[in-house]
PDB file of C-alpha atoms and ligand atoms in Angstrom:
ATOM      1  CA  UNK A   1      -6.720  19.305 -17.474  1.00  0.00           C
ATOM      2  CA  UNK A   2      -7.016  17.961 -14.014  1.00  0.00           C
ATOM      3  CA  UNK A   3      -7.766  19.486 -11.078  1.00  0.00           C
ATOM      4  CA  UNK A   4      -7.172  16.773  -8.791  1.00  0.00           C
ATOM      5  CA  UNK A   5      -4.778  14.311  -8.673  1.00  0.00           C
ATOM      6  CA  UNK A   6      -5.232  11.426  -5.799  1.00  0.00           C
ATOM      7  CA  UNK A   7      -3.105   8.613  -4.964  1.00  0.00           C
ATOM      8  CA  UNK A   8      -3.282   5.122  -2.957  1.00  0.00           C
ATOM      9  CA  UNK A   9      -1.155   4.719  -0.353  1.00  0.00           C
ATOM     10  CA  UNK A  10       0.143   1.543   0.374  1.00  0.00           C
ATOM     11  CA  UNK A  11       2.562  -0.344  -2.754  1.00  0.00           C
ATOM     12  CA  UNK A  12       2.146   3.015  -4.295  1.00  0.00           C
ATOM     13  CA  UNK A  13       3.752   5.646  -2.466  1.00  0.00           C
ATOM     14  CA  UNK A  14       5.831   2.997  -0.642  1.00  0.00           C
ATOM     15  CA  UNK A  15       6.750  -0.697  -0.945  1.00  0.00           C
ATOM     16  CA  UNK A  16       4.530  -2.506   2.070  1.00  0.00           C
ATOM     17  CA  UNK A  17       5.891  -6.074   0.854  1.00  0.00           C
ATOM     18  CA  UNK A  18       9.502  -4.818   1.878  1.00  0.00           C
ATOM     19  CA  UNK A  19       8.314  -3.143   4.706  1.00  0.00           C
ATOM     20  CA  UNK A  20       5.836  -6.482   5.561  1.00  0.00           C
ATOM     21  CA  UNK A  21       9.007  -8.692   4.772  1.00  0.00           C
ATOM     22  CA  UNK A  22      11.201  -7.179   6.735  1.00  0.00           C
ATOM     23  CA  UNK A  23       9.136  -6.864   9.837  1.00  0.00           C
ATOM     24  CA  UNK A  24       7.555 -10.388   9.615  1.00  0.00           C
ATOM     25  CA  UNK A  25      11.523 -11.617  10.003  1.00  0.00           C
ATOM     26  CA  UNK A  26      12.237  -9.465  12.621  1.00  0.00           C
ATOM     27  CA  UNK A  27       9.187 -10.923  14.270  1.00  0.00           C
ATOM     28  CA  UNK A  28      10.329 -14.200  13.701  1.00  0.00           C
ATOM     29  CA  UNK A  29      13.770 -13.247  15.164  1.00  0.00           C
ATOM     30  CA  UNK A  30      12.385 -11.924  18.601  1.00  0.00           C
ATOM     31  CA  UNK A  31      10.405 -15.166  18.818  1.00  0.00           C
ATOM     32  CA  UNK A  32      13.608 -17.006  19.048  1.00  0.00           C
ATOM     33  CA  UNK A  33      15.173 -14.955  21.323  1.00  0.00           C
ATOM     34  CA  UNK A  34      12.064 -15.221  23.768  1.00  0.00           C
ATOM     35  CA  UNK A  35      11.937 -18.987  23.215  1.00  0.00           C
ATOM     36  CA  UNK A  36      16.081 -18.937  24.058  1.00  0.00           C
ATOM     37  CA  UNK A  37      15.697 -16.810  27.293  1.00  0.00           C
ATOM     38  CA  UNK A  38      12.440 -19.143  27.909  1.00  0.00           C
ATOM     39  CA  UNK A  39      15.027 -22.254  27.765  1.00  0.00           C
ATOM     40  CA  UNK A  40      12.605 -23.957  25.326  1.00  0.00           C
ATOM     41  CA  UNK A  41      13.551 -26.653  24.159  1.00  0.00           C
ATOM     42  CA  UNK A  42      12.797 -26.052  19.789  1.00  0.00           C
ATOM     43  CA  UNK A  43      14.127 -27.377  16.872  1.00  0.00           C
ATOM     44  CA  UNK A  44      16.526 -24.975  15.371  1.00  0.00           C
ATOM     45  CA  UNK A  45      14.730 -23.395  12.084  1.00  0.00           C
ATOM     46  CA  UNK A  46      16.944 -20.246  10.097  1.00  0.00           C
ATOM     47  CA  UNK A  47      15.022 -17.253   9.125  1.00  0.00           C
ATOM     48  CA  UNK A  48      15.100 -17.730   5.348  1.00  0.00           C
ATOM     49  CA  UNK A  49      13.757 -21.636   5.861  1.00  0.00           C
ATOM     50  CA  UNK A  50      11.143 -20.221   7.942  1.00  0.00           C
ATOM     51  CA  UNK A  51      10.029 -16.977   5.794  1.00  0.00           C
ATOM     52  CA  UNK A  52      10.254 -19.552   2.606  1.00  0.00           C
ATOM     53  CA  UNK A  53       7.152 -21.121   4.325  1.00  0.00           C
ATOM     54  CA  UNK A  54       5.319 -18.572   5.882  1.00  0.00           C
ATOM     55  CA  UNK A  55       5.109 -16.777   1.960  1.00  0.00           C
ATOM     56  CA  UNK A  56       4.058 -20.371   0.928  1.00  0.00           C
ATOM     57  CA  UNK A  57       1.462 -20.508   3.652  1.00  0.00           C
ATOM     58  CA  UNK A  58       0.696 -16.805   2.850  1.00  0.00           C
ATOM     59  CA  UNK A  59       0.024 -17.124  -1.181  1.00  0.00           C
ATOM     60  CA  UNK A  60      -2.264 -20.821  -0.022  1.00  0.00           C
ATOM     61  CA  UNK A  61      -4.787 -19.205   1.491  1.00  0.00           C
ATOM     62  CA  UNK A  62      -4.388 -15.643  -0.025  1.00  0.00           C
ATOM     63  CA  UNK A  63      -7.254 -16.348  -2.427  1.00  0.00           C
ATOM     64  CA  UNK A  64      -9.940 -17.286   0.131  1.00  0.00           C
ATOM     65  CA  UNK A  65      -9.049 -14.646   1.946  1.00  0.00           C
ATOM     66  CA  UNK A  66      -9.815 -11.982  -1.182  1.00  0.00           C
ATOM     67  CA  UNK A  67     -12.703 -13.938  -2.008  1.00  0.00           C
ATOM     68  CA  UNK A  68     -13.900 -13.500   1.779  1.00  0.00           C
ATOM     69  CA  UNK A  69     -14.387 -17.392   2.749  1.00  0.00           C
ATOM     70  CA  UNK A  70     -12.012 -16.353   5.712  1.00  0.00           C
ATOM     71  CA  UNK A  71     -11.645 -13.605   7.659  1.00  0.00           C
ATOM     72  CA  UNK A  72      -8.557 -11.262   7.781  1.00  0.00           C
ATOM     73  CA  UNK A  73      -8.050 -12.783  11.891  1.00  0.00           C
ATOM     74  CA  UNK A  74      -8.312 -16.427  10.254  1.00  0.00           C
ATOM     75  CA  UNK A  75      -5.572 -16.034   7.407  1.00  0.00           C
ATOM     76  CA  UNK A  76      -3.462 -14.544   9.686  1.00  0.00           C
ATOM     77  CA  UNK A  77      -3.684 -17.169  12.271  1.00  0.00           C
ATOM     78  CA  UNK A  78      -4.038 -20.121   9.460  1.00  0.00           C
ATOM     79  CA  UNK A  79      -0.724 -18.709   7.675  1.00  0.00           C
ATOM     80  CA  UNK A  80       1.349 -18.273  11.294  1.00  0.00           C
ATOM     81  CA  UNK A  81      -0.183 -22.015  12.687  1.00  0.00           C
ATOM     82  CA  UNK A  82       0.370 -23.750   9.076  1.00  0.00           C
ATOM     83  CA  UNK A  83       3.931 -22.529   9.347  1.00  0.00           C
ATOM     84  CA  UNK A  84       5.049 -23.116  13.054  1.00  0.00           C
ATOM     85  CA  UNK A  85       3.333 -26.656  12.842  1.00  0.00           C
ATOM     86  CA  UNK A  86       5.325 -27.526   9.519  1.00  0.00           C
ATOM     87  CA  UNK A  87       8.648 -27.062  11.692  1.00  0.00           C
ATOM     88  CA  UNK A  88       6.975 -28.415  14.849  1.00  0.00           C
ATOM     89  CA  UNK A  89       7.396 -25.147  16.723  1.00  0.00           C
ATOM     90  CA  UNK A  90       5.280 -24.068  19.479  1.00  0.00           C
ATOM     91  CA  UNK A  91       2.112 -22.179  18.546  1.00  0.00           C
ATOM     92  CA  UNK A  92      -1.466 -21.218  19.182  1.00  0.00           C
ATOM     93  CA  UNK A  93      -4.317 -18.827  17.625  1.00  0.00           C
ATOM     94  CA  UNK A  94      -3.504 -16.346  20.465  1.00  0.00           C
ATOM     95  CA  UNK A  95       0.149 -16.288  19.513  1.00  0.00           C
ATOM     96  CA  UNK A  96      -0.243 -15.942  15.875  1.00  0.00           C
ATOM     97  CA  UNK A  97      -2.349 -12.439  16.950  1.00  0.00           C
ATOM     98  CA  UNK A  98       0.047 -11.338  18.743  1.00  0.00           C
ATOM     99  CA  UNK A  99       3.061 -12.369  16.261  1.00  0.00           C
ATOM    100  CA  UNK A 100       1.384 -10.178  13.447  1.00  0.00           C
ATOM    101  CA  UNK A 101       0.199  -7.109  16.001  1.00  0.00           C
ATOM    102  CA  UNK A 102       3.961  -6.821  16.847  1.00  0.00           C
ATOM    103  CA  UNK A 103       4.674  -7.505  13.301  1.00  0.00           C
ATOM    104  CA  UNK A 104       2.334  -4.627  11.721  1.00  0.00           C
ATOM    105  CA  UNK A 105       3.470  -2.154  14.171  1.00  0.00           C
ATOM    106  CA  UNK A 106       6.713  -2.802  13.352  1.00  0.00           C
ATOM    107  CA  UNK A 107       6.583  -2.584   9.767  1.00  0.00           C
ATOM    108  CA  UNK A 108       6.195   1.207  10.204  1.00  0.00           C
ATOM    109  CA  UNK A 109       9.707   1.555  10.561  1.00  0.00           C
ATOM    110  CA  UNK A 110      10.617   0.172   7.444  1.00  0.00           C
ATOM    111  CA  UNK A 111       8.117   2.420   5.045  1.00  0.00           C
ATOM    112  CA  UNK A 112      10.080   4.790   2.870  1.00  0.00           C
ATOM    113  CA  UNK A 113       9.035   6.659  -0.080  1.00  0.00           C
ATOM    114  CA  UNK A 114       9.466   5.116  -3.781  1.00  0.00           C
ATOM    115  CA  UNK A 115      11.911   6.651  -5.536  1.00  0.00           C
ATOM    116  CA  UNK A 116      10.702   9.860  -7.418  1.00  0.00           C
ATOM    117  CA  UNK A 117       8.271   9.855  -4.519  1.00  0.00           C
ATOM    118  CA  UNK A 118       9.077  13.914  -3.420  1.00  0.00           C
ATOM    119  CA  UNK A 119       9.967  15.304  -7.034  1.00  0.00           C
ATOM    120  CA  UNK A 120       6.717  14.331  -8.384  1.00  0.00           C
ATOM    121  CA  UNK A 121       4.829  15.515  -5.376  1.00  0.00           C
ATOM    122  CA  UNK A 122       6.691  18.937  -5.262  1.00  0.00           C
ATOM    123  CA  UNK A 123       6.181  18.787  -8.894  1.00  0.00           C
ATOM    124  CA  UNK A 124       2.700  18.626  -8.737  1.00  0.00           C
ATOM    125  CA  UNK A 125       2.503  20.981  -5.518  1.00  0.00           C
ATOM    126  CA  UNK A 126       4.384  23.662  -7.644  1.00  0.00           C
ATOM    127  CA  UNK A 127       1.618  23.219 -11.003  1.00  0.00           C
ATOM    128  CA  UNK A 128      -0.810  24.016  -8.572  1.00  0.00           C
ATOM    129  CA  UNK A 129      -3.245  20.492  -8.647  1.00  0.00           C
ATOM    130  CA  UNK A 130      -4.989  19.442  -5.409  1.00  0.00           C
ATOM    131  CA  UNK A 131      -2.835  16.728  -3.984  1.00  0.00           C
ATOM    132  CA  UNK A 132      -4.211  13.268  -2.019  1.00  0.00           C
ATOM    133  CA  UNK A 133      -4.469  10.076  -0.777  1.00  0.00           C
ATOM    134  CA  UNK A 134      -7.397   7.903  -0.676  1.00  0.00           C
ATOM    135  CA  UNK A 135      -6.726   4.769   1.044  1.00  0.00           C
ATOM    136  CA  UNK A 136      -8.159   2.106   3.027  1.00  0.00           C
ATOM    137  CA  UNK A 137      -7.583   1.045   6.030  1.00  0.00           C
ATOM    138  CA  UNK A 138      -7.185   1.869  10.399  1.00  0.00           C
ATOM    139  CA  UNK A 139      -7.175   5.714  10.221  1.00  0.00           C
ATOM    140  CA  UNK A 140      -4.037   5.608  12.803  1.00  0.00           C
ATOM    141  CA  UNK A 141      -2.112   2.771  10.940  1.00  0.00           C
ATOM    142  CA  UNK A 142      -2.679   4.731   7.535  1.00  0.00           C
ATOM    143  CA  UNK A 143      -1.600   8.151   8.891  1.00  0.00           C
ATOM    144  CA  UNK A 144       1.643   6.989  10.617  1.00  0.00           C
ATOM    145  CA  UNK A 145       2.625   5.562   7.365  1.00  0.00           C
ATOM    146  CA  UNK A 146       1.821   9.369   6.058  1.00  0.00           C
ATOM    147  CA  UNK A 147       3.821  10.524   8.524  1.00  0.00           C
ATOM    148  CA  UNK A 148       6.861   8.412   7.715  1.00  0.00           C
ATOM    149  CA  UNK A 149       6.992   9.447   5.139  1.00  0.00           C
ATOM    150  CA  UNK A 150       6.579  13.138   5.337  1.00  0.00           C
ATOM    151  CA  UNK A 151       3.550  13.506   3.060  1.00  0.00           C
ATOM    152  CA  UNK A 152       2.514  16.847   5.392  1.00  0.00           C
ATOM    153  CA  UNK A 153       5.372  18.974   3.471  1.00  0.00           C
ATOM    154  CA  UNK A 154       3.160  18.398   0.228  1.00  0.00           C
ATOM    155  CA  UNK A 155      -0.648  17.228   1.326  1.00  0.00           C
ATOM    156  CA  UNK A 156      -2.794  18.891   3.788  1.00  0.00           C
ATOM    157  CA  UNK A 157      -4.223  16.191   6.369  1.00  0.00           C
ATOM    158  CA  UNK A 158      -7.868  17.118   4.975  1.00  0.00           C
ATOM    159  CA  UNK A 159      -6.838  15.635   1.599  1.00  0.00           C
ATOM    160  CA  UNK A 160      -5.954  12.469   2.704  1.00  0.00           C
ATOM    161  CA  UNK A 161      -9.094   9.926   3.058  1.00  0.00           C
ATOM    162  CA  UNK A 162      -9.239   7.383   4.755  1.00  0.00           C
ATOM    163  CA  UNK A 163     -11.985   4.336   4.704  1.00  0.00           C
ATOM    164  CA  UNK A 164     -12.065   4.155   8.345  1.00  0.00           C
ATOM    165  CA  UNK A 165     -12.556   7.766   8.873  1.00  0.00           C
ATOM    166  CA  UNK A 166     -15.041   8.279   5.913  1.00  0.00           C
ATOM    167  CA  UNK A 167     -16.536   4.967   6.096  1.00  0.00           C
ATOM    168  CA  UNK A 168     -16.559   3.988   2.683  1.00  0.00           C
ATOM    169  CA  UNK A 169     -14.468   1.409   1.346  1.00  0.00           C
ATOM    170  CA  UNK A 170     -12.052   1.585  -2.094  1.00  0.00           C
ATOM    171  CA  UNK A 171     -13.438   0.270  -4.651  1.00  0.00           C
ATOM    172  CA  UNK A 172     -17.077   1.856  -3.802  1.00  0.00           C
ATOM    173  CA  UNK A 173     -17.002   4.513  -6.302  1.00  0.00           C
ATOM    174  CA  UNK A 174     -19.465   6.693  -3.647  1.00  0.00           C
ATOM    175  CA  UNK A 175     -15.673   6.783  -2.369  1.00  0.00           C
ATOM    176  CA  UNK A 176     -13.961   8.936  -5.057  1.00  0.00           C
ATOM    177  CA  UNK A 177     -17.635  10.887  -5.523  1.00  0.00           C
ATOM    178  CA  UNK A 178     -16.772  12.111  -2.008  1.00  0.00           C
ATOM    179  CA  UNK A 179     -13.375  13.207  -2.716  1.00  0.00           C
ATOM    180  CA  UNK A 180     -13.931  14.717  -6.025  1.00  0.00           C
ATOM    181  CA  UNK A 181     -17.047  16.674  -4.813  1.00  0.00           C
ATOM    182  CA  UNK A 182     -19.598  18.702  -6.661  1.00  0.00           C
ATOM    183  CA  UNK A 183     -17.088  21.540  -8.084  1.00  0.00           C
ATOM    184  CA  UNK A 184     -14.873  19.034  -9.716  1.00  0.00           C
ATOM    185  CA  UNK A 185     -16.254  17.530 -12.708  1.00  0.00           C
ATOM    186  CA  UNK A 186     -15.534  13.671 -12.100  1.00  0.00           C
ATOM    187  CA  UNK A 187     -13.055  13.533 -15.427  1.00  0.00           C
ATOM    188  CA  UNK A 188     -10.667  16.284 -14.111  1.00  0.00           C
ATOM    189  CA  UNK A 189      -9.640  13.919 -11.369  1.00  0.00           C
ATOM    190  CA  UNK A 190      -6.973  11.278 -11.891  1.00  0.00           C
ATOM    191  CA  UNK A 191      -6.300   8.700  -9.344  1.00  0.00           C
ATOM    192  CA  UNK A 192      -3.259   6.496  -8.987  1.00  0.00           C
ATOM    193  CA  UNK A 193      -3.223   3.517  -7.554  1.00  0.00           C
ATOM    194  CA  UNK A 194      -1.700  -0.704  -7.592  1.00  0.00           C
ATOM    195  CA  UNK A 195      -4.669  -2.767  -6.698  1.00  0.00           C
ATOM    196  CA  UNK A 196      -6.919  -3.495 -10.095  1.00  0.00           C
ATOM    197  CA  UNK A 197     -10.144  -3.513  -8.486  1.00  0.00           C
ATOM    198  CA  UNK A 198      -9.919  -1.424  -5.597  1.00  0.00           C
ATOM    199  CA  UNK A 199      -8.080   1.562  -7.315  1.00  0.00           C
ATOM    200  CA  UNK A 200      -8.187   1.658 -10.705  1.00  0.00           C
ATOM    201  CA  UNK A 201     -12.005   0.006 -11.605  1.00  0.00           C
ATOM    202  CA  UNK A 202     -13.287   2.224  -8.528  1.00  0.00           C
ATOM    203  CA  UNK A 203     -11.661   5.460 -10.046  1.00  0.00           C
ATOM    204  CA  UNK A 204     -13.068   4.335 -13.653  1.00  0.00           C
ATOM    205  CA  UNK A 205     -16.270   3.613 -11.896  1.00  0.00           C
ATOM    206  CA  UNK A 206     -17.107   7.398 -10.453  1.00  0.00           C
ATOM    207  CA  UNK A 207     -15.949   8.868 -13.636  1.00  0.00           C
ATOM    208  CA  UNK A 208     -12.497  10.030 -12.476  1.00  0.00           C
ATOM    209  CA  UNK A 209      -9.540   9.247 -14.488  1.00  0.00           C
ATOM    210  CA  UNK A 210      -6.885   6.263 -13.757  1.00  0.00           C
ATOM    211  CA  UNK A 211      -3.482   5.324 -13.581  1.00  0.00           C
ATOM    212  CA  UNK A 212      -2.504   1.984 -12.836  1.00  0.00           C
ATOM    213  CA  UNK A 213       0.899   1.515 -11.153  1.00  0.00           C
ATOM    214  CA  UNK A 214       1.290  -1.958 -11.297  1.00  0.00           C
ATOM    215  CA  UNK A 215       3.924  -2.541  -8.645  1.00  0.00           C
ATOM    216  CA  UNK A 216       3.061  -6.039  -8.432  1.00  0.00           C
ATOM    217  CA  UNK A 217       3.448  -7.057 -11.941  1.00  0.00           C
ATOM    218  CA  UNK A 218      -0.495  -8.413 -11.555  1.00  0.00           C
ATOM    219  CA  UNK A 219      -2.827  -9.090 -14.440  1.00  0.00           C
ATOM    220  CA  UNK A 220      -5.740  -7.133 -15.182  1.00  0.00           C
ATOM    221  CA  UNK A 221      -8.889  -8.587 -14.287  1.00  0.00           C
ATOM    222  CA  UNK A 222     -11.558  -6.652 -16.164  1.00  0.00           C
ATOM    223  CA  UNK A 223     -11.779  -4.865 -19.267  1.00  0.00           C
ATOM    224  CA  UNK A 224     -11.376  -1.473 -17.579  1.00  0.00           C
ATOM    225  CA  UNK A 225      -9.186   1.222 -19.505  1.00  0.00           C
ATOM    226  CA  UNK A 226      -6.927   3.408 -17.488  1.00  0.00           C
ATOM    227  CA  UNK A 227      -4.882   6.028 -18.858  1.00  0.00           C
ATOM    228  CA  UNK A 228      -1.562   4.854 -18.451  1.00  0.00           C
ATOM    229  CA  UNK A 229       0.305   1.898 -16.743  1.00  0.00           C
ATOM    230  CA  UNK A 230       3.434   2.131 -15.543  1.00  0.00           C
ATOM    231  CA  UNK A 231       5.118  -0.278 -12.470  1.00  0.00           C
ATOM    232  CA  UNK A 232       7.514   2.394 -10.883  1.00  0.00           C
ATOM    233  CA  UNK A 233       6.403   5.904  -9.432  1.00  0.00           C
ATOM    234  CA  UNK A 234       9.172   7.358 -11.253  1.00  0.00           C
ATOM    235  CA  UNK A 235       7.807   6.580 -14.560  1.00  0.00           C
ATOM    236  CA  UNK A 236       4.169   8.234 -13.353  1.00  0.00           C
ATOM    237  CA  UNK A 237       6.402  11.425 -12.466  1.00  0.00           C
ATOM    238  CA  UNK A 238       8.276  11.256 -16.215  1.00  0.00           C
ATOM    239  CA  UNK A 239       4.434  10.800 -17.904  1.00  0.00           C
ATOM    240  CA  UNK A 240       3.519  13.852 -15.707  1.00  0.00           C
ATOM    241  CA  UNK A 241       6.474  16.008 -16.981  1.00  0.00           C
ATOM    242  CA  UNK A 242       6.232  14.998 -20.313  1.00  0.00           C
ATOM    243  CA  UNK A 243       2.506  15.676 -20.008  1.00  0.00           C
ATOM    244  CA  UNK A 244       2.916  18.989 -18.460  1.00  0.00           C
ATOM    245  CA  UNK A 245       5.629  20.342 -21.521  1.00  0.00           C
ATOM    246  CA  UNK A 246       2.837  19.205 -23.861  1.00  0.00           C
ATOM    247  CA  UNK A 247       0.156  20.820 -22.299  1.00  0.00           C
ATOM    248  CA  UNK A 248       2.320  23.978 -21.790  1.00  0.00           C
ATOM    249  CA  UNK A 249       0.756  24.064 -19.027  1.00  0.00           C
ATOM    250  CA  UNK A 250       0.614  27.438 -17.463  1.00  0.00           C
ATOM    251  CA  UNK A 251      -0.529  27.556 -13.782  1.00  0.00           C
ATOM    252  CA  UNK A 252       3.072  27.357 -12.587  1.00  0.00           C
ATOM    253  CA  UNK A 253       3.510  30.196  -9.878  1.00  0.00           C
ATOM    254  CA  UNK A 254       7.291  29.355  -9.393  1.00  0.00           C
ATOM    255  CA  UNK A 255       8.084  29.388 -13.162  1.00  0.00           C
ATOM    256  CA  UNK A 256      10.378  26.535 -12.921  1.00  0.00           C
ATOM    257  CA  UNK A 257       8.824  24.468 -15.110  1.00  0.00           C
ATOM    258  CA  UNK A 258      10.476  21.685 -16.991  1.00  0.00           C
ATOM    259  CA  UNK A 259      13.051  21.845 -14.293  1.00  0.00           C
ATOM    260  CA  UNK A 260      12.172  19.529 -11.838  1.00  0.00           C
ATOM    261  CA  UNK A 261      14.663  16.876 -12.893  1.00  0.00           C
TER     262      UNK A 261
HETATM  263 MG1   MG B   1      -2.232  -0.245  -2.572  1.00  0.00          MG
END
């Protein structure tokens, strides 16, 4: 049985591609409306033309970014430039930082919770597990996404990790040694997470158990077992229920188990 059940945060509590998409075109849209109160003169480019192209621009040089030939300042800038020079709009390196800083902040707004999200927490709340996040990231970007989403009405702020803070990185598996601690033997911990390497090949790595929520529809890329895979929450919280009438499990203070649904 575990004792400790851990998630990711981002694309697993939450969609960040809607939130990204979303915010990116607002972005976009404020840009115009500076360049129209600026009286430039620009060609006239529609959102959906110009988000076709940025993803392009985004998915060319995604890979050298994850294989670190360029650095997270340099895709950002090479995506934005690649873009506004394809419709011949005004741009330079400076702009493109700004452009995503407004951009990231603003994605905030759009995070809400997967559906399932809250059942499966209070679920797991009520049985009694130790409930987290381990994710990585800029401690005060990561914890306003918490916070959007209310995570403090089922996880403790000292459960949720973050790389920044701890300064260890996902997929280090030093990472989920921390967190699971020397009271918790490594296999009654399960983590939950989207991202192959980072989540579920870390978890395997310090021993804990995994659970690969494959949002993404991606492709394995080692020979790693997890325990389950599933690509919506929802289905994690149905495994967990069906898992918990099996188990008969018993450390249920409210006695409401089996009705969660
Ligand atoms: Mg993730």
């Amino acid at each position: 049985m575990w004792q400790k059940i851990y998630f990711d945060l981002d694309n697993t509590l939450f969609s960040y591609e809607y939130a990204f998409q979303h915010a990116i075109k607002d972005t976009y849209l404020e840009l115009l409306e500076q360049w129209e109160a600026a009286n430039l003169s620009v060609p006239i480019v529609p959102l959906d033309d110009w988000f076709e192209v940025f993803k392009y621009f985004s998915d060319v040089y995604w890979e050298d970014y994850q294989n670190k030939a360029i650095s997270q300042r340099d895709y950002r800038r090479k995506r934005y430039m690649e873009t506004m020079r394809h419709f011949q709009l005004p741009c330079s390196p400076e702009e493109a930082d700004q452009f995503h800083n407004r951009a990231y902040d603003r994605a905030l707004d759009y995070v809400q919770p997967y559906p399932g999200l809250y059942p499966l927490l209070q679920c797991l709340v009520d049985h009694q597990f130790e409930v987290g996040v381990i994710t990585n990231g800029h401690a005060h970007i990561q914890r306003r996404k918490c916070r959007k989403l209310g995570l403090e009405h089922y996880i403790p702020d000292h459960h949720i990790y973050i790389s920044e803070e701890i300064g260890l990185v996902k997929p280090d598996p030093a990472f989920f040694r921390l967190v699971h601690g020397p009271c918790c033997p490594p296999e009654a911990a399960l983590f939950i997470g989207d991202a192959w390497e980072h989540d579920v090949v870390g978890a395997l790595e310090a021993g804990w158990q995994a659970v690969y929520l494959n949002t993404q529809n991606r492709p394995r890329t080692t020979s790693h077992r997890p325990l389950a895979e599933f690509q919506h929450l929802y289905q994690f919280y149905q495994f967990i229920q069906d898992f918990l009438c099996s188990t008969s499990h018993t450390n249920n203070r409210s006695g409401k188990e089996g009705n969660e649904a």
